[in-house]
Tab-separated table of N, CA and C in Angstrom:
chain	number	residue	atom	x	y	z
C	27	UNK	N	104.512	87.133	84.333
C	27	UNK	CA	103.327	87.973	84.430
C	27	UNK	C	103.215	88.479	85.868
C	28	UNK	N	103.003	89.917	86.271
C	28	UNK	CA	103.091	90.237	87.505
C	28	UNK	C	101.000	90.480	87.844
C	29	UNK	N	100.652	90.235	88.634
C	29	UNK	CA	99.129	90.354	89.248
C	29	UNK	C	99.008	91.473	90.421
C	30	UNK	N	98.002	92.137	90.258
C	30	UNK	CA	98.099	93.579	90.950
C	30	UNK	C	96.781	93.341	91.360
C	31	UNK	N	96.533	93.641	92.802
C	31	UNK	CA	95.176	93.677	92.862
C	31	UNK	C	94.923	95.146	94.235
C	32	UNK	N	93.900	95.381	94.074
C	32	UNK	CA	93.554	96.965	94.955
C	32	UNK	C	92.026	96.911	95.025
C	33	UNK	N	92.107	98.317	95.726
C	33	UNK	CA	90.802	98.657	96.057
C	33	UNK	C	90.873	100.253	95.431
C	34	UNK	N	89.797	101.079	94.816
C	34	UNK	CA	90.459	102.519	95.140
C	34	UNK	C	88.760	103.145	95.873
C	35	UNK	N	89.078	104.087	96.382
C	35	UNK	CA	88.696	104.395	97.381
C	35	UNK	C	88.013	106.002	96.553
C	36	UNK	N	86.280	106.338	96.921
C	36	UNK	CA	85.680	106.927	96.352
C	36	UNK	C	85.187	107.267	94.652
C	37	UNK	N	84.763	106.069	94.352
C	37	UNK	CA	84.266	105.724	93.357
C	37	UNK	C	82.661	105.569	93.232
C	38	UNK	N	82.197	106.536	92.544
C	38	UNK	CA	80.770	106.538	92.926
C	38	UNK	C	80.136	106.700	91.889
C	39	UNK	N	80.217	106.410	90.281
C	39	UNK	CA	79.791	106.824	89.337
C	39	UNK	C	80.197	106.143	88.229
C	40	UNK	N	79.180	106.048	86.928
C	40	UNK	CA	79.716	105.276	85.630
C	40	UNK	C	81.027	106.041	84.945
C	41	UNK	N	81.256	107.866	85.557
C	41	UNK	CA	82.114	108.116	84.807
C	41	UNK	C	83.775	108.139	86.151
C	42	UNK	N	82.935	107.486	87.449
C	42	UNK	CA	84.260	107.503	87.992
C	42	UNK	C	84.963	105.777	87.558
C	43	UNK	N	83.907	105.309	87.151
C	43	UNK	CA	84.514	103.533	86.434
C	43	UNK	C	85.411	104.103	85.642
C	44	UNK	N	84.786	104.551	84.385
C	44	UNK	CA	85.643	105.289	83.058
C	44	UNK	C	86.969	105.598	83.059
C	45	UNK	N	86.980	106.622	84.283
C	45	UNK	CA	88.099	107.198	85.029
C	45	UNK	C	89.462	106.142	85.584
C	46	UNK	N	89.227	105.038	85.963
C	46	UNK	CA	89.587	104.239	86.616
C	46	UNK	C	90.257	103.453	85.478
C	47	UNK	N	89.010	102.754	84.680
C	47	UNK	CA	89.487	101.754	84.174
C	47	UNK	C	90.435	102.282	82.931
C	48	UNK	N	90.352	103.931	82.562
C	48	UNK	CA	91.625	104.453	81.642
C	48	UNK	C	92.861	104.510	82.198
C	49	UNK	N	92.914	104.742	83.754
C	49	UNK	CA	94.420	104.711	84.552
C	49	UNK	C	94.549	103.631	84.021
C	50	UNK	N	94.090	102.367	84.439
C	50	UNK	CA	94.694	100.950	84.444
C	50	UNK	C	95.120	100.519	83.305
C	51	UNK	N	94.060	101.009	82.136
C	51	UNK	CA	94.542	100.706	80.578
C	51	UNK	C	95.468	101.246	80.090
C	52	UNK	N	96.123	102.690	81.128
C	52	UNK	CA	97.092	103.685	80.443
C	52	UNK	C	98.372	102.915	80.825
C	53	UNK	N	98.533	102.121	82.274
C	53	UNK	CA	99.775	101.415	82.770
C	53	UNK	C	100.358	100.520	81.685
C	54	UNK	N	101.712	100.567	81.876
C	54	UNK	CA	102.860	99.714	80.815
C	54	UNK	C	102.216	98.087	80.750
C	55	UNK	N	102.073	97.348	80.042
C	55	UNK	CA	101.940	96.279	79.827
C	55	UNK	C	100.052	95.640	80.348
C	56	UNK	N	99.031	96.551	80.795
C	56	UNK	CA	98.106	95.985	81.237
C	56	UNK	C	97.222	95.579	80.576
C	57	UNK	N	96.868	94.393	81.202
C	57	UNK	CA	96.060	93.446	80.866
C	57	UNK	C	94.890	92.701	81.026
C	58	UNK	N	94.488	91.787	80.987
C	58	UNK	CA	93.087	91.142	81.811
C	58	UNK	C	92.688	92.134	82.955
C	59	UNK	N	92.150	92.987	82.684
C	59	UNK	CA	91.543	94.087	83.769
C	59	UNK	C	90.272	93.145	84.371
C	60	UNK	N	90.317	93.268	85.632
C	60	UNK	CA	89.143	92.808	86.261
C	60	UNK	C	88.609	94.276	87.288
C	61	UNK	N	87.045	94.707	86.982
C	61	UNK	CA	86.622	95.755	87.732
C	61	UNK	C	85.103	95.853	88.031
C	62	UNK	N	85.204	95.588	89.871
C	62	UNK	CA	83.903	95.841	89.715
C	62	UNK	C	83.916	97.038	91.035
C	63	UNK	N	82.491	98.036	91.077
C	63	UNK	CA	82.415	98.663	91.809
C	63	UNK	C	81.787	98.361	93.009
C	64	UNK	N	82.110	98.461	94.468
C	64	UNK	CA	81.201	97.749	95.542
C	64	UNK	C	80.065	98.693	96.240
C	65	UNK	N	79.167	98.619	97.200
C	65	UNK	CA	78.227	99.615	97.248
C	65	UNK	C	78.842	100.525	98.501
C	66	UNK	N	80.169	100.231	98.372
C	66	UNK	CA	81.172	100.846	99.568
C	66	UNK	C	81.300	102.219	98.767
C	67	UNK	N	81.005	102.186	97.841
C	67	UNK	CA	81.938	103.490	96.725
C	67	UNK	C	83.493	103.522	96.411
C	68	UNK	N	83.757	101.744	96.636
C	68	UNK	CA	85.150	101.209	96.050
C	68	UNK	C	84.948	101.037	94.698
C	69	UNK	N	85.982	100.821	94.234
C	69	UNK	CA	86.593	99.819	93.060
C	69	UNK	C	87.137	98.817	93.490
C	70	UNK	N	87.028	97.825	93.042
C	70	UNK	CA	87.891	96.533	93.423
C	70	UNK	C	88.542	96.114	92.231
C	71	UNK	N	89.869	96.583	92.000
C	71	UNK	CA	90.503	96.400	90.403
C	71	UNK	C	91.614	94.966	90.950
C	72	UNK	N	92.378	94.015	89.775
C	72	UNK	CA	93.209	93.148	89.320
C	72	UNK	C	93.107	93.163	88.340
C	73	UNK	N	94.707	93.624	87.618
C	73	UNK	CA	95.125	93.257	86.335
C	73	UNK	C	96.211	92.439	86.386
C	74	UNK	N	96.597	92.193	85.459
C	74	UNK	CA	97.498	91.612	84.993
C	74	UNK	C	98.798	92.529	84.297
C	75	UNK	N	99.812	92.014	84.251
C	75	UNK	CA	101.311	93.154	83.509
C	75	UNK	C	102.122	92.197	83.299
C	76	UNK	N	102.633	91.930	81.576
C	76	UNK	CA	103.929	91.576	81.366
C	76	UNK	C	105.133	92.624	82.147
C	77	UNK	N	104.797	93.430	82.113
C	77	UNK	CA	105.973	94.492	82.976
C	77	UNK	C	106.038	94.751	84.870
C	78	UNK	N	107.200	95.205	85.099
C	78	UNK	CA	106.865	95.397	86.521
C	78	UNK	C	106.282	96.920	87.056
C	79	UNK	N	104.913	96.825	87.861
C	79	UNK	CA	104.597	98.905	87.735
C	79	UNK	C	105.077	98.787	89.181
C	80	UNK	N	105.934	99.420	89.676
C	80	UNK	CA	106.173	100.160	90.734
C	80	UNK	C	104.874	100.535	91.610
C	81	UNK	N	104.222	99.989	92.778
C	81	UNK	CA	102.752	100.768	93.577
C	81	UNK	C	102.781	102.152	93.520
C	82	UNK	N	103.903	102.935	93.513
C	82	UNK	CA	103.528	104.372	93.524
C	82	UNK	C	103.048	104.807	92.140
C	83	UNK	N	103.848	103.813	90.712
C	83	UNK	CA	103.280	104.681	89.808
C	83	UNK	C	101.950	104.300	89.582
C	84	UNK	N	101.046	103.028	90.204
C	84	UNK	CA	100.119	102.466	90.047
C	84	UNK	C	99.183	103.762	90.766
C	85	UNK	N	99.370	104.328	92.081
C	85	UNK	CA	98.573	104.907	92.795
C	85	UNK	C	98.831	106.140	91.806
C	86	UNK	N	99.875	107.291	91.535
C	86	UNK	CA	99.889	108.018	90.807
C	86	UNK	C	99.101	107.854	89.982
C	87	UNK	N	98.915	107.305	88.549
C	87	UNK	CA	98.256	107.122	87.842
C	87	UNK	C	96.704	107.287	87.941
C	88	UNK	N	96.145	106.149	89.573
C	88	UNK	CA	94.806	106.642	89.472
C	88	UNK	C	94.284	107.710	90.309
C	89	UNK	N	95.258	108.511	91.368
C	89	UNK	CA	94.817	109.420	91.767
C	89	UNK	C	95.355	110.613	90.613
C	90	UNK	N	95.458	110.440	89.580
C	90	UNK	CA	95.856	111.604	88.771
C	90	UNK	C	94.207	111.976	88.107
C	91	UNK	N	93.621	110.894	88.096
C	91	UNK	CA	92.241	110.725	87.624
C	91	UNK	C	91.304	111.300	88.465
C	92	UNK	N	91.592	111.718	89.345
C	92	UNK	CA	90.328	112.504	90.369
C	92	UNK	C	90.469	114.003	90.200
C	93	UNK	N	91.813	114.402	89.515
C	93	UNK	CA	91.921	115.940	89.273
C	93	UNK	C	90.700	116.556	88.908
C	94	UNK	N	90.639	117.755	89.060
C	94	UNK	CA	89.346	118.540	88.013
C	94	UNK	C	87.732	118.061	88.634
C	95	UNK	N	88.117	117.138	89.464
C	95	UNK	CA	86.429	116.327	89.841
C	95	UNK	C	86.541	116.661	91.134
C	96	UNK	N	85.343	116.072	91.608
C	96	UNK	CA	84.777	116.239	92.975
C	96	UNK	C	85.356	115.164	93.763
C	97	UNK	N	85.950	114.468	93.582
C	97	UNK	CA	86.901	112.972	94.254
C	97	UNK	C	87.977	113.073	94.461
C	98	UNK	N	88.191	112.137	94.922
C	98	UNK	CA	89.854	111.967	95.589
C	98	UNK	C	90.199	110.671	95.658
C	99	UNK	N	90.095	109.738	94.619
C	99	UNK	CA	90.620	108.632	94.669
C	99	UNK	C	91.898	108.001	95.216
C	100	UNK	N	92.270	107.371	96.372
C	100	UNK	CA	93.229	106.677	96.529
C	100	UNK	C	93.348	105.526	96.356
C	101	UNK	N	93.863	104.719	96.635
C	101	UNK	CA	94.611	103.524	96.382
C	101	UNK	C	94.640	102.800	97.841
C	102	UNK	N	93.783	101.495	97.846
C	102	UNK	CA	94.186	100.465	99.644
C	102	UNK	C	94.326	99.362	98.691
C	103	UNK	N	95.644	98.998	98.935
C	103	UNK	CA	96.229	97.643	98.230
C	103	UNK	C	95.780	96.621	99.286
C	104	UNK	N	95.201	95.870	98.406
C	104	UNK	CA	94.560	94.342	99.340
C	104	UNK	C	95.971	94.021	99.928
C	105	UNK	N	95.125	93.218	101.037
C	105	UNK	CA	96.732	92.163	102.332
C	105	UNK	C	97.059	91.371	101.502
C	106	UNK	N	98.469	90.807	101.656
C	106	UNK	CA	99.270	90.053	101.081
C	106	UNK	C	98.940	89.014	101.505
């Protein structure tokens, strides 16, 4: 089981959660999603993956989700 954990960066809304938590559900193998939003206008996501996601396709994925909107979600992967 591989464990992924992040932050994404400009999250300010029930439909930027939505947004978020469909990237994570769209990734190969994900799982036990953990998500909460901080009053930073983060996300603080960890899932879980029988599979391995590559960080770029992880960040791809959720900055693909800010298209069309007023955001710009990136991706700050917590310290190791």
């Amino acid at each position: 089981m591989h464990r992924y954990e992040f932050a994404v960066r400009d999250v300010t809304c029930e439909k930027c959660d939505a947004r978020i938590r469909d990237a994570v559900e769209g990734l190969p193998g994900a799982a036990r999603i953990e998500y909460v939003r901080t009053p930073e206008d983060e996300a603080l996501v960890s899932f879980e993956s029988d599979e391995a996601i590559p960080p770029d396709a992880i960040e791809r994925a959720i900055e693909a989700k800010s298209a069309g909107t007023e955001h710009d979600y990136r991706v700050r992967w917590a310290a190791a």
